[in-house]
PDB file of C-alpha atoms and ligand atoms in Angstrom:
ATOM      1  CA  MET S   1      22.500  20.480 -17.227  1.00 94.00           C
ATOM      2  CA  VAL S   2      21.186  18.933 -20.399  1.00 97.00           C
ATOM      3  CA  ARG S   3      18.047  17.432 -18.961  1.00 96.00           C
ATOM      4  CA  GLU S   4      15.055  18.666 -20.996  1.00 97.00           C
ATOM      5  CA  THR S   5      12.257  18.036 -18.531  1.00 98.00           C
ATOM      6  CA  ARG S   6      12.306  18.924 -14.879  1.00 96.00           C
ATOM      7  CA  LEU S   7      10.070  18.292 -11.933  1.00 98.00           C
ATOM      8  CA  HIS S   8       9.650  20.974  -9.309  1.00 98.00           C
ATOM      9  CA  PRO S   9       7.409  21.063  -6.224  1.00 98.00           C
ATOM     10  CA  ASP S  10       5.767  24.235  -7.619  1.00 98.00           C
ATOM     11  CA  GLN S  11       4.167  22.070 -10.324  1.00 98.00           C
ATOM     12  CA  LEU S  12       2.343  19.790  -7.882  1.00 98.00           C
ATOM     13  CA  VAL S  13      -1.207  19.805  -6.524  1.00 98.00           C
ATOM     14  CA  TYR S  14      -2.302  17.566  -3.640  1.00 98.00           C
ATOM     15  CA  PRO S  15      -5.882  16.202  -3.460  1.00 98.00           C
ATOM     16  CA  LEU S  16      -7.579  15.994  -0.022  1.00 98.00           C
ATOM     17  CA  PHE S  17     -10.745  14.058   0.896  1.00 97.00           C
ATOM     18  CA  VAL S  18     -12.829  15.752   3.570  1.00 98.00           C
ATOM     19  CA  VAL S  19     -15.456  13.941   5.669  1.00 97.00           C
ATOM     20  CA  PRO S  20     -17.737  15.124   8.509  1.00 98.00           C
ATOM     21  CA  GLY S  21     -16.632  15.008  12.149  1.00 98.00           C
ATOM     22  CA  SER S  22     -13.450  15.943  13.954  1.00 98.00           C
ATOM     23  CA  ALA S  23     -10.116  14.258  14.658  1.00 98.00           C
ATOM     24  CA  ILE S  24     -10.824  11.747  11.882  1.00 98.00           C
ATOM     25  CA  ARG S  25      -8.069  10.167   9.790  1.00 98.00           C
ATOM     26  CA  ARG S  26      -9.690   7.159   8.192  1.00 97.00           C
ATOM     27  CA  PRO S  27      -7.327   5.273   5.876  1.00 96.00           C
ATOM     28  CA  VAL S  28      -8.662   4.579   2.378  1.00 96.00           C
ATOM     29  CA  ALA S  29      -8.037   0.848   1.983  1.00 95.00           C
ATOM     30  CA  SER S  30      -7.428   1.008  -1.760  1.00 96.00           C
ATOM     31  CA  MET S  31      -5.040   3.996  -1.483  1.00 97.00           C
ATOM     32  CA  PRO S  32      -2.274   3.187   1.035  1.00 97.00           C
ATOM     33  CA  GLY S  33      -1.119   6.321   2.853  1.00 97.00           C
ATOM     34  CA  ILE S  34      -4.200   8.361   1.874  1.00 97.00           C
ATOM     35  CA  CYS S  35      -6.930   9.118   4.442  1.00 97.00           C
ATOM     36  CA  GLN S  36     -10.378  10.585   4.590  1.00 97.00           C
ATOM     37  CA  LEU S  37      -9.918  13.620   6.830  1.00 98.00           C
ATOM     38  CA  SER S  38     -12.224  15.671   9.018  1.00 98.00           C
ATOM     39  CA  VAL S  39     -11.864  19.425   8.476  1.00 98.00           C
ATOM     40  CA  ASP S  40      -9.370  19.857  11.351  1.00 98.00           C
ATOM     41  CA  GLU S  41      -7.207  17.001  10.039  1.00 98.00           C
ATOM     42  CA  ALA S  42      -7.468  18.324   6.466  1.00 98.00           C
ATOM     43  CA  VAL S  43      -6.078  21.607   7.781  1.00 98.00           C
ATOM     44  CA  ALA S  44      -3.159  19.743   9.393  1.00 98.00           C
ATOM     45  CA  GLU S  45      -2.522  17.790   6.175  1.00 98.00           C
ATOM     46  CA  ALA S  46      -2.668  21.008   4.136  1.00 98.00           C
ATOM     47  CA  GLN S  47      -0.178  22.659   6.485  1.00 98.00           C
ATOM     48  CA  SER S  48       2.239  19.780   6.157  1.00 98.00           C
ATOM     49  CA  ALA S  49       1.913  19.743   2.350  1.00 98.00           C
ATOM     50  CA  LEU S  50       2.641  23.472   2.286  1.00 98.00           C
ATOM     51  CA  ALA S  51       5.635  22.957   4.571  1.00 98.00           C
ATOM     52  CA  ALA S  52       6.899  20.316   2.118  1.00 98.00           C
ATOM     53  CA  GLY S  53       6.710  22.930  -0.651  1.00 98.00           C
ATOM     54  CA  VAL S  54       3.424  22.019  -2.359  1.00 98.00           C
ATOM     55  CA  PRO S  55       1.697  25.244  -3.459  1.00 98.00           C
ATOM     56  CA  ALA S  56      -1.881  23.980  -3.939  1.00 98.00           C
ATOM     57  CA  VAL S  57      -4.434  21.467  -2.700  1.00 98.00           C
ATOM     58  CA  LEU S  58      -7.533  20.157  -4.487  1.00 98.00           C
ATOM     59  CA  LEU S  59     -10.450  19.688  -2.084  1.00 98.00           C
ATOM     60  CA  PHE S  60     -13.077  16.949  -2.394  1.00 97.00           C
ATOM     61  CA  ALA S  61     -15.880  16.655   0.152  1.00 96.00           C
ATOM     62  CA  ALA S  62     -17.983  13.623   1.059  1.00 95.00           C
ATOM     63  CA  PRO S  63     -20.848  15.177   3.037  1.00 96.00           C
ATOM     64  CA  ALA S  64     -23.112  12.960   5.156  1.00 95.00           C
ATOM     65  CA  HIS S  65     -26.317  14.357   3.695  1.00 95.00           C
ATOM     66  CA  LYS S  66     -26.921  13.354   0.088  1.00 95.00           C
ATOM     67  CA  ASP S  67     -30.064  14.189  -1.902  1.00 94.00           C
ATOM     68  CA  ALA S  68     -31.270  14.706  -5.455  1.00 94.00           C
ATOM     69  CA  GLN S  69     -30.532  18.464  -5.364  1.00 94.00           C
ATOM     70  CA  ALA S  70     -26.938  18.095  -4.090  1.00 95.00           C
ATOM     71  CA  SER S  71     -27.956  20.507  -1.282  1.00 95.00           C
ATOM     72  CA  ALA S  72     -24.790  19.928   0.738  1.00 96.00           C
ATOM     73  CA  ALA S  73     -22.679  21.340  -2.116  1.00 95.00           C
ATOM     74  CA  LEU S  74     -24.919  24.439  -2.326  1.00 96.00           C
ATOM     75  CA  ASP S  75     -24.907  25.092   1.425  1.00 97.00           C
ATOM     76  CA  PRO S  76     -22.675  28.011   2.495  1.00 98.00           C
ATOM     77  CA  HIS S  77     -22.037  26.016   5.684  1.00 98.00           C
ATOM     78  CA  GLY S  78     -21.790  22.630   3.973  1.00 97.00           C
ATOM     79  CA  LEU S  79     -18.750  20.417   4.419  1.00 98.00           C
ATOM     80  CA  ALA S  80     -16.867  21.618   1.321  1.00 98.00           C
ATOM     81  CA  ALA S  81     -17.438  25.307   2.090  1.00 98.00           C
ATOM     82  CA  GLU S  82     -16.325  24.844   5.707  1.00 98.00           C
ATOM     83  CA  ALA S  83     -13.222  22.943   4.601  1.00 98.00           C
ATOM     84  CA  ILE S  84     -12.284  25.675   2.109  1.00 98.00           C
ATOM     85  CA  ARG S  85     -12.743  28.343   4.799  1.00 98.00           C
ATOM     86  CA  ALA S  86     -10.718  26.428   7.395  1.00 98.00           C
ATOM     87  CA  VAL S  87      -7.795  25.640   5.089  1.00 98.00           C
ATOM     88  CA  LYS S  88      -7.612  29.232   3.807  1.00 98.00           C
ATOM     89  CA  ALA S  89      -7.752  30.592   7.359  1.00 98.00           C
ATOM     90  CA  ALA S  90      -4.919  28.320   8.501  1.00 98.00           C
ATOM     91  CA  CYS S  91      -2.732  28.621   5.377  1.00 97.00           C
ATOM     92  CA  PRO S  92      -3.462  31.814   3.447  1.00 98.00           C
ATOM     93  CA  GLN S  93      -0.477  31.236   1.121  1.00 98.00           C
ATOM     94  CA  LEU S  94      -1.653  27.768   0.104  1.00 98.00           C
ATOM     95  CA  LEU S  95      -3.866  27.790  -3.011  1.00 98.00           C
ATOM     96  CA  VAL S  96      -7.164  26.026  -2.543  1.00 98.00           C
ATOM     97  CA  TRP S  97      -8.642  24.503  -5.670  1.00 98.00           C
ATOM     98  CA  ALA S  98     -12.238  23.429  -5.034  1.00 98.00           C
ATOM     99  CA  ASP S  99     -13.450  20.433  -7.011  1.00 97.00           C
ATOM    100  CA  VAL S 100     -16.910  21.290  -8.336  1.00 97.00           C
ATOM    101  CA  CYS S 101     -19.157  18.311  -8.985  1.00 95.00           C
ATOM    102  CA  LEU S 102     -22.464  16.922  -7.796  1.00 94.00           C
ATOM    103  CA  CYS S 103     -21.476  13.258  -7.357  1.00 93.00           C
ATOM    104  CA  GLY S 104     -20.303  13.560  -3.722  1.00 92.00           C
ATOM    105  CA  ALA S 105     -23.545  15.296  -2.694  1.00 93.00           C
ATOM    106  CA  THR S 106     -26.202  13.442  -4.709  1.00 94.00           C
ATOM    107  CA  ASP S 107     -27.988  10.355  -3.393  1.00 92.00           C
ATOM    108  CA  HIS S 108     -27.511   8.598  -6.763  1.00 92.00           C
ATOM    109  CA  GLY S 109     -23.802   9.466  -7.023  1.00 91.00           C
ATOM    110  CA  HIS S 110     -24.002  10.874 -10.552  1.00 92.00           C
ATOM    111  CA  CYS S 111     -22.185  14.082 -11.493  1.00 93.00           C
ATOM    112  CA  GLY S 112     -25.397  15.781 -12.662  1.00 92.00           C
ATOM    113  CA  HIS S 113     -29.146  15.706 -12.064  1.00 93.00           C
ATOM    114  CA  VAL S 114     -30.946  12.559 -13.151  1.00 92.00           C
ATOM    115  CA  LEU S 115     -34.198  12.544 -15.127  1.00 92.00           C
ATOM    116  CA  PRO S 116     -36.799   9.795 -14.766  1.00 90.00           C
ATOM    117  CA  GLY S 117     -35.451   6.815 -16.676  1.00 88.00           C
ATOM    118  CA  GLY S 118     -31.906   7.469 -15.518  1.00 88.00           C
ATOM    119  CA  VAL S 119     -30.828   9.991 -18.167  1.00 91.00           C
ATOM    120  CA  ILE S 120     -28.513  12.790 -16.992  1.00 91.00           C
ATOM    121  CA  ASP S 121     -30.069  16.246 -17.429  1.00 93.00           C
ATOM    122  CA  ASN S 122     -27.179  18.309 -18.795  1.00 92.00           C
ATOM    123  CA  ASP S 123     -28.729  21.770 -18.728  1.00 95.00           C
ATOM    124  CA  SER S 124     -30.265  21.765 -15.249  1.00 94.00           C
ATOM    125  CA  SER S 125     -27.011  20.255 -13.955  1.00 94.00           C
ATOM    126  CA  VAL S 126     -25.077  23.168 -15.451  1.00 95.00           C
ATOM    127  CA  GLN S 127     -27.217  25.648 -13.468  1.00 96.00           C
ATOM    128  CA  THR S 128     -26.589  23.798 -10.219  1.00 95.00           C
ATOM    129  CA  LEU S 129     -22.866  23.420 -10.915  1.00 96.00           C
ATOM    130  CA  ALA S 130     -22.524  27.178 -11.455  1.00 97.00           C
ATOM    131  CA  ALA S 131     -24.256  27.772  -8.116  1.00 97.00           C
ATOM    132  CA  VAL S 132     -21.918  25.291  -6.422  1.00 98.00           C
ATOM    133  CA  ALA S 133     -18.885  27.067  -7.928  1.00 98.00           C
ATOM    134  CA  LEU S 134     -20.173  30.396  -6.596  1.00 98.00           C
ATOM    135  CA  ASN S 135     -20.718  28.871  -3.154  1.00 98.00           C
ATOM    136  CA  TYR S 136     -17.091  27.696  -3.084  1.00 98.00           C
ATOM    137  CA  ALA S 137     -15.741  31.012  -4.415  1.00 98.00           C
ATOM    138  CA  ARG S 138     -17.655  32.815  -1.657  1.00 98.00           C
ATOM    139  CA  ALA S 139     -16.140  30.429   0.891  1.00 98.00           C
ATOM    140  CA  GLY S 140     -12.695  31.568  -0.294  1.00 98.00           C
ATOM    141  CA  ALA S 141     -11.606  29.065  -2.939  1.00 98.00           C
ATOM    142  CA  ASP S 142      -8.717  30.412  -5.015  1.00 98.00           C
ATOM    143  CA  ALA S 143      -9.953  28.482  -8.045  1.00 98.00           C
ATOM    144  CA  VAL S 144     -12.891  26.275  -8.967  1.00 98.00           C
ATOM    145  CA  ALA S 145     -12.345  23.008 -10.805  1.00 98.00           C
ATOM    146  CA  PRO S 146     -15.451  21.545 -12.473  1.00 96.00           C
ATOM    147  CA  SER S 147     -15.030  17.761 -12.843  1.00 93.00           C
ATOM    148  CA  ASP S 148     -18.576  16.872 -13.925  1.00 92.00           C
ATOM    149  CA  MET S 149     -18.051  16.934 -17.733  1.00 89.00           C
ATOM    150  CA  MET S 150     -21.477  18.472 -18.502  1.00 89.00           C
ATOM    151  CA  ASP S 151     -21.505  20.541 -21.711  1.00 92.00           C
ATOM    152  CA  GLY S 152     -21.549  24.320 -21.322  1.00 94.00           C
ATOM    153  CA  ARG S 153     -20.694  24.436 -17.649  1.00 96.00           C
ATOM    154  CA  VAL S 154     -17.569  26.559 -18.023  1.00 98.00           C
ATOM    155  CA  GLN S 155     -19.457  29.375 -19.724  1.00 98.00           C
ATOM    156  CA  SER S 156     -22.291  29.246 -17.230  1.00 98.00           C
ATOM    157  CA  MET S 157     -19.872  29.202 -14.295  1.00 98.00           C
ATOM    158  CA  ARG S 158     -17.878  32.119 -15.730  1.00 98.00           C
ATOM    159  CA  GLN S 159     -21.053  34.249 -16.074  1.00 98.00           C
ATOM    160  CA  THR S 160     -22.289  33.363 -12.611  1.00 98.00           C
ATOM    161  CA  LEU S 161     -18.920  34.121 -10.997  1.00 98.00           C
ATOM    162  CA  ASP S 162     -18.478  37.395 -12.908  1.00 98.00           C
ATOM    163  CA  ARG S 163     -21.948  38.681 -12.028  1.00 98.00           C
ATOM    164  CA  ALA S 164     -21.385  37.940  -8.340  1.00 98.00           C
ATOM    165  CA  GLY S 165     -18.070  39.812  -8.220  1.00 98.00           C
ATOM    166  CA  PHE S 166     -15.724  36.853  -8.654  1.00 98.00           C
ATOM    167  CA  ALA S 167     -14.287  37.824 -12.037  1.00 98.00           C
ATOM    168  CA  LEU S 168     -10.816  37.020 -10.714  1.00 97.00           C
ATOM    169  CA  THR S 169     -11.582  33.439  -9.679  1.00 98.00           C
ATOM    170  CA  PRO S 170     -10.051  31.148 -12.300  1.00 98.00           C
ATOM    171  CA  ILE S 171     -11.801  28.099 -13.699  1.00 98.00           C
ATOM    172  CA  ILE S 172      -9.661  24.986 -13.957  1.00 98.00           C
ATOM    173  CA  SER S 173     -11.663  22.779 -16.248  1.00 97.00           C
ATOM    174  CA  TYR S 174     -11.462  19.001 -16.253  1.00 94.00           C
ATOM    175  CA  ALA S 175     -11.747  19.364 -20.011  1.00 93.00           C
ATOM    176  CA  ALA S 176     -10.692  15.941 -21.281  1.00 95.00           C
ATOM    177  CA  LYS S 177     -11.878  13.534 -18.634  1.00 95.00           C
ATOM    178  CA  PHE S 178     -12.139   9.961 -19.774  1.00 96.00           C
ATOM    179  CA  ALA S 179     -14.583   7.348 -18.445  1.00 95.00           C
ATOM    180  CA  SER S 180     -11.779   5.466 -16.745  1.00 95.00           C
ATOM    181  CA  ALA S 181     -11.365   2.280 -14.741  1.00 95.00           C
ATOM    182  CA  PHE S 182      -8.533   4.085 -12.941  1.00 97.00           C
ATOM    183  CA  TYR S 183     -11.014   6.124 -10.825  1.00 95.00           C
ATOM    184  CA  GLY S 184     -12.022   3.038  -8.816  1.00 93.00           C
ATOM    185  CA  PRO S 185     -10.057   3.764  -5.597  1.00 94.00           C
ATOM    186  CA  PHE S 186     -11.156   7.435  -5.649  1.00 91.00           C
ATOM    187  CA  ARG S 187     -14.785   6.440  -5.467  1.00 86.00           C
ATOM    188  CA  ASP S 188     -14.068   4.694  -2.140  1.00 84.00           C
ATOM    189  CA  ALA S 189     -12.296   7.800  -0.869  1.00 84.00           C
ATOM    190  CA  ALA S 190     -14.903  10.302  -2.079  1.00 81.00           C
ATOM    191  CA  GLU S 191     -17.903   8.000  -1.549  1.00 81.00           C
ATOM    192  CA  SER S 192     -19.071   8.938  -5.010  1.00 79.00           C
ATOM    193  CA  ALA S 193     -19.667   5.688  -6.892  1.00 82.00           C
ATOM    194  CA  PRO S 194     -22.792   5.922  -9.069  1.00 86.00           C
ATOM    195  CA  ALA S 195     -25.699   3.922  -7.598  1.00 85.00           C
ATOM    196  CA  PHE S 196     -26.755   2.774 -11.081  1.00 88.00           C
ATOM    197  CA  GLY S 197     -25.214   2.773 -14.538  1.00 87.00           C
ATOM    198  CA  ASP S 198     -21.877   4.427 -15.259  1.00 87.00           C
ATOM    199  CA  ARG S 199     -20.513   7.791 -16.331  1.00 89.00           C
ATOM    200  CA  ARG S 200     -20.072   7.059 -20.018  1.00 89.00           C
ATOM    201  CA  SER S 201     -22.820   9.439 -21.149  1.00 88.00           C
ATOM    202  CA  TYR S 202     -20.831  12.428 -19.878  1.00 88.00           C
ATOM    203  CA  GLN S 203     -17.211  11.264 -19.576  1.00 91.00           C
ATOM    204  CA  MET S 204     -15.180  10.459 -22.679  1.00 92.00           C
ATOM    205  CA  ASP S 205     -14.514   7.241 -24.565  1.00 96.00           C
ATOM    206  CA  PRO S 206     -10.865   6.198 -23.960  1.00 97.00           C
ATOM    207  CA  GLY S 207     -10.487   5.599 -27.692  1.00 97.00           C
ATOM    208  CA  ASN S 208     -11.195   9.209 -28.677  1.00 97.00           C
ATOM    209  CA  GLY S 209      -8.196  11.531 -28.899  1.00 96.00           C
ATOM    210  CA  ARG S 210      -9.627  13.959 -31.466  1.00 96.00           C
ATOM    211  CA  GLU S 211     -12.813  14.337 -29.468  1.00 96.00           C
ATOM    212  CA  ALA S 212     -10.675  15.144 -26.421  1.00 97.00           C
ATOM    213  CA  LEU S 213      -9.121  18.006 -28.329  1.00 97.00           C
ATOM    214  CA  ARG S 214     -12.562  19.272 -29.303  1.00 96.00           C
ATOM    215  CA  GLU S 215     -13.762  19.166 -25.687  1.00 95.00           C
ATOM    216  CA  VAL S 216     -10.686  21.098 -24.580  1.00 97.00           C
ATOM    217  CA  LEU S 217     -11.031  23.772 -27.286  1.00 98.00           C
ATOM    218  CA  LEU S 218     -14.711  24.273 -26.377  1.00 97.00           C
ATOM    219  CA  ASP S 219     -13.795  24.782 -22.717  1.00 97.00           C
ATOM    220  CA  VAL S 220     -11.089  27.292 -23.631  1.00 98.00           C
ATOM    221  CA  ALA S 221     -13.587  29.171 -25.815  1.00 98.00           C
ATOM    222  CA  GLU S 222     -16.044  29.204 -22.901  1.00 98.00           C
ATOM    223  CA  GLY S 223     -13.425  30.798 -20.662  1.00 97.00           C
ATOM    224  CA  ALA S 224     -11.440  28.035 -18.973  1.00 98.00           C
ATOM    225  CA  ASP S 225      -8.227  29.469 -17.490  1.00 98.00           C
ATOM    226  CA  LEU S 226      -6.472  26.118 -17.161  1.00 98.00           C
ATOM    227  CA  VAL S 227      -7.467  22.814 -18.752  1.00 98.00           C
ATOM    228  CA  MET S 228      -7.007  19.320 -17.460  1.00 98.00           C
ATOM    229  CA  VAL S 229      -6.417  15.918 -18.970  1.00 98.00           C
ATOM    230  CA  LYS S 230      -7.374  12.985 -16.777  1.00 97.00           C
ATOM    231  CA  PRO S 231      -6.164  10.281 -16.164  1.00 98.00           C
ATOM    232  CA  ALA S 232      -2.565  11.128 -17.060  1.00 98.00           C
ATOM    233  CA  GLY S 233      -0.451   8.008 -17.666  1.00 98.00           C
ATOM    234  CA  PRO S 234      -2.678   6.227 -20.208  1.00 98.00           C
ATOM    235  CA  TYR S 235      -3.350   9.546 -22.027  1.00 98.00           C
ATOM    236  CA  LEU S 236       0.125  11.029 -22.625  1.00 98.00           C
ATOM    237  CA  ASP S 237      -0.650  11.514 -26.328  1.00 98.00           C
ATOM    238  CA  VAL S 238      -3.718  13.580 -25.404  1.00 98.00           C
ATOM    239  CA  ILE S 239      -1.627  15.727 -23.038  1.00 98.00           C
ATOM    240  CA  ARG S 240       0.849  16.309 -25.868  1.00 98.00           C
ATOM    241  CA  GLN S 241      -1.842  17.272 -28.406  1.00 98.00           C
ATOM    242  CA  VAL S 242      -3.646  19.515 -25.956  1.00 98.00           C
ATOM    243  CA  SER S 243      -0.478  21.303 -24.865  1.00 98.00           C
ATOM    244  CA  GLU S 244       0.327  22.072 -28.498  1.00 98.00           C
ATOM    245  CA  ALA S 245      -3.201  23.285 -29.237  1.00 98.00           C
ATOM    246  CA  VAL S 246      -4.115  25.603 -26.367  1.00 98.00           C
ATOM    247  CA  PRO S 247      -2.672  28.881 -25.075  1.00 97.00           C
ATOM    248  CA  VAL S 248      -3.497  28.112 -21.413  1.00 98.00           C
ATOM    249  CA  PRO S 249      -1.665  25.981 -18.833  1.00 98.00           C
ATOM    250  CA  VAL S 250      -2.301  22.246 -19.043  1.00 98.00           C
ATOM    251  CA  VAL S 251      -2.874  20.229 -15.888  1.00 98.00           C
ATOM    252  CA  ALA S 252      -2.657  16.427 -15.808  1.00 98.00           C
ATOM    253  CA  TYR S 253      -4.272  14.356 -13.061  1.00 98.00           C
ATOM    254  CA  GLN S 254      -2.382  11.235 -12.007  1.00 98.00           C
ATOM    255  CA  VAL S 255      -5.532   9.584 -10.669  1.00 98.00           C
ATOM    256  CA  SER S 256      -6.199   7.210  -7.813  1.00 97.00           C
ATOM    257  CA  GLY S 257      -5.760   4.012  -9.829  1.00 98.00           C
ATOM    258  CA  GLU S 258      -2.415   5.177 -11.210  1.00 98.00           C
ATOM    259  CA  PHE S 259      -1.307   5.924  -7.634  1.00 98.00           C
ATOM    260  CA  SER S 260      -2.575   2.622  -6.251  1.00 98.00           C
ATOM    261  CA  LEU S 261      -0.893   0.543  -8.966  1.00 98.00           C
ATOM    262  CA  ILE S 262       2.513   1.948  -8.052  1.00 98.00           C
ATOM    263  CA  LYS S 263       1.784   1.650  -4.311  1.00 98.00           C
ATOM    264  CA  ALA S 264       0.636  -1.944  -4.543  1.00 97.00           C
ATOM    265  CA  ALA S 265       3.682  -3.062  -6.532  1.00 98.00           C
ATOM    266  CA  ALA S 266       6.008  -1.127  -4.221  1.00 98.00           C
ATOM    267  CA  GLU S 267       4.455  -2.689  -1.106  1.00 97.00           C
ATOM    268  CA  ARG S 268       5.220  -6.114  -2.555  1.00 98.00           C
ATOM    269  CA  GLY S 269       8.786  -5.143  -3.322  1.00 98.00           C
ATOM    270  CA  TRP S 270       8.130  -5.515  -7.039  1.00 98.00           C
ATOM    271  CA  ILE S 271       9.075  -1.991  -7.993  1.00 98.00           C
ATOM    272  CA  ASP S 272      11.285   0.832  -6.699  1.00 98.00           C
ATOM    273  CA  GLU S 273       8.582   3.260  -5.571  1.00 98.00           C
ATOM    274  CA  ARG S 274      10.617   6.444  -5.614  1.00 98.00           C
ATOM    275  CA  ALA S 275      12.169   5.784  -9.030  1.00 98.00           C
ATOM    276  CA  ALA S 276       8.808   4.725 -10.505  1.00 98.00           C
ATOM    277  CA  VAL S 277       6.974   7.768  -9.169  1.00 98.00           C
ATOM    278  CA  LEU S 278       9.608  10.238 -10.364  1.00 98.00           C
ATOM    279  CA  GLU S 279       9.701   8.532 -13.778  1.00 98.00           C
ATOM    280  CA  SER S 280       5.911   8.558 -14.153  1.00 98.00           C
ATOM    281  CA  LEU S 281       5.693  12.247 -13.225  1.00 98.00           C
ATOM    282  CA  THR S 282       8.610  13.155 -15.480  1.00 98.00           C
ATOM    283  CA  GLY S 283       6.846  11.358 -18.328  1.00 98.00           C
ATOM    284  CA  ILE S 284       3.670  13.332 -17.713  1.00 98.00           C
ATOM    285  CA  ARG S 285       5.658  16.587 -17.723  1.00 98.00           C
ATOM    286  CA  ARG S 286       7.573  15.538 -20.872  1.00 98.00           C
ATOM    287  CA  ALA S 287       4.252  14.896 -22.618  1.00 98.00           C
ATOM    288  CA  GLY S 288       3.417  18.569 -22.072  1.00 98.00           C
ATOM    289  CA  ALA S 289       1.728  18.990 -18.681  1.00 98.00           C
ATOM    290  CA  ASP S 290       2.598  22.204 -16.868  1.00 98.00           C
ATOM    291  CA  LEU S 291       1.100  21.061 -13.572  1.00 98.00           C
ATOM    292  CA  ILE S 292       0.349  17.642 -12.097  1.00 98.00           C
ATOM    293  CA  ILE S 293      -2.282  16.670  -9.556  1.00 98.00           C
ATOM    294  CA  THR S 294      -0.934  13.671  -7.665  1.00 98.00           C
ATOM    295  CA  TYR S 295      -1.509  11.865  -4.376  1.00 98.00           C
ATOM    296  CA  TYR S 296       2.285  11.704  -4.165  1.00 98.00           C
ATOM    297  CA  ALA S 297       2.631  15.524  -4.127  1.00 98.00           C
ATOM    298  CA  PRO S 298       4.043  16.094  -0.598  1.00 98.00           C
ATOM    299  CA  THR S 299       6.206  12.957  -0.796  1.00 98.00           C
ATOM    300  CA  VAL S 300       7.644  14.017  -4.134  1.00 98.00           C
ATOM    301  CA  ALA S 301       8.174  17.591  -2.946  1.00 98.00           C
ATOM    302  CA  ARG S 302      10.251  16.195  -0.064  1.00 98.00           C
ATOM    303  CA  TRP S 303      12.192  13.867  -2.383  1.00 97.00           C
ATOM    304  CA  LEU S 304      12.953  16.704  -4.790  1.00 96.00           C
ATOM    305  CA  ARG S 305      14.246  18.901  -1.964  1.00 90.00           C
ATOM    306  CA  SER S 306      16.610  16.150  -0.805  1.00 85.00           C
ATOM    307  CA  LEU S 307      18.020  15.302  -4.265  1.00 73.00           C
TER     308      LEU S 307
HETATM  309  C1  LIG O   1     -15.795  13.181  -9.630  1.00 75.23           C
HETATM  310  C2  LIG O   1     -14.345  12.929  -9.756  1.00 75.23           C
HETATM  311  C3  LIG O   1     -13.708  11.699  -9.984  1.00 75.23           C
HETATM  312  C4  LIG O   1     -12.336  11.923  -9.898  1.00 75.23           C
HETATM  313  C5  LIG O   1     -12.162  13.288  -9.651  1.00 75.23           C
HETATM  314  N1  LIG O   1     -13.415  13.887  -9.596  1.00 75.23           N
HETATM  315  C6  LIG O   1     -14.250  10.346 -10.161  1.00 75.23           C
HETATM  316  C7  LIG O   1     -15.240  10.079 -11.191  1.00 75.23           C
HETATM  317  O1  LIG O   1     -15.423  10.837 -12.140  1.00 75.23           O
HETATM  318  O2  LIG O   1     -15.871   9.053 -11.034  1.00 75.23           O
HETATM  319  C8  LIG O   1     -11.272  10.867  -9.996  1.00 75.23           C
HETATM  320  C9  LIG O   1      -9.986  11.147  -9.301  1.00 75.23           C
HETATM  321  C10 LIG O   1      -9.135   9.945  -9.038  1.00 75.23           C
HETATM  322  O3  LIG O   1      -9.426   8.808  -9.445  1.00 75.23           O
HETATM  323  O4  LIG O   1      -8.103  10.150  -8.389  1.00 75.23           O
HETATM  324  N2  LIG O   1     -16.430  13.773 -10.665  1.00 75.23           N
END
């Protein structure tokens, strides 16, 4: 009765990695229990998450064709668009959040366009990202979630969506996304590791909490409907500051590396997996997150129902 912070399945979002083909469930070696899924298998996984009580999935696509323009992400019949359509058709009540980024569809694996010399071209990337968001909204995404960290993309996306008749599609902005070592396993799953350099020119320095707040406030001013802090565990202070500063819901992403650390220790019998997962998610909620994206979402939803 006196517990201050509660976890509920309604607060959880489950990421899915979609790959080309059919009947594919390819385990991600660095993320035990998580698979790359063909569209049909992603639908099955989405259905089982919904049955467990998870209200939303976050879709990532790893299309086969990668080029400098990120064409696959702009294609109305590209992998991501088809996955969005298929999941919505099979589970209309499940919310589909579409991750919007270029890294899964570019041949260089960066989140934006690259200029000669390897510099990321912020402004042309913003144009493409807005077009990608519109493509996913047209495919039926309930929300678009830009994870690229270019400056000005929320405003550009909002204008593009509004003009095309998608004024009601919310933007969930990865507003404070740090250049983190904890994304390592994800890059295997999403096949999105940068071919050269790193992401430090667009993602944030882990030492900068005040700058995180500034990034978040800019995104809210540009029209973000929800804001995200990512990773979650090493950035609880940022979650707290952001939740006190903004009038919109705060989402925290317990990223691949945070998941894999718990998994690896649990597999060795070094940690009680269930207790550790529930404690880590409770801590993220206590810090101020309204919603949590976690690879444990369906598992936790089932645990919470059986408590
Ligand atoms: C791509 C993206 C990344 C994650 C979500 N979207 C990786 C990155 O920025 O390199 C990480 C998620 C995770 O580690 O679980 N822009």
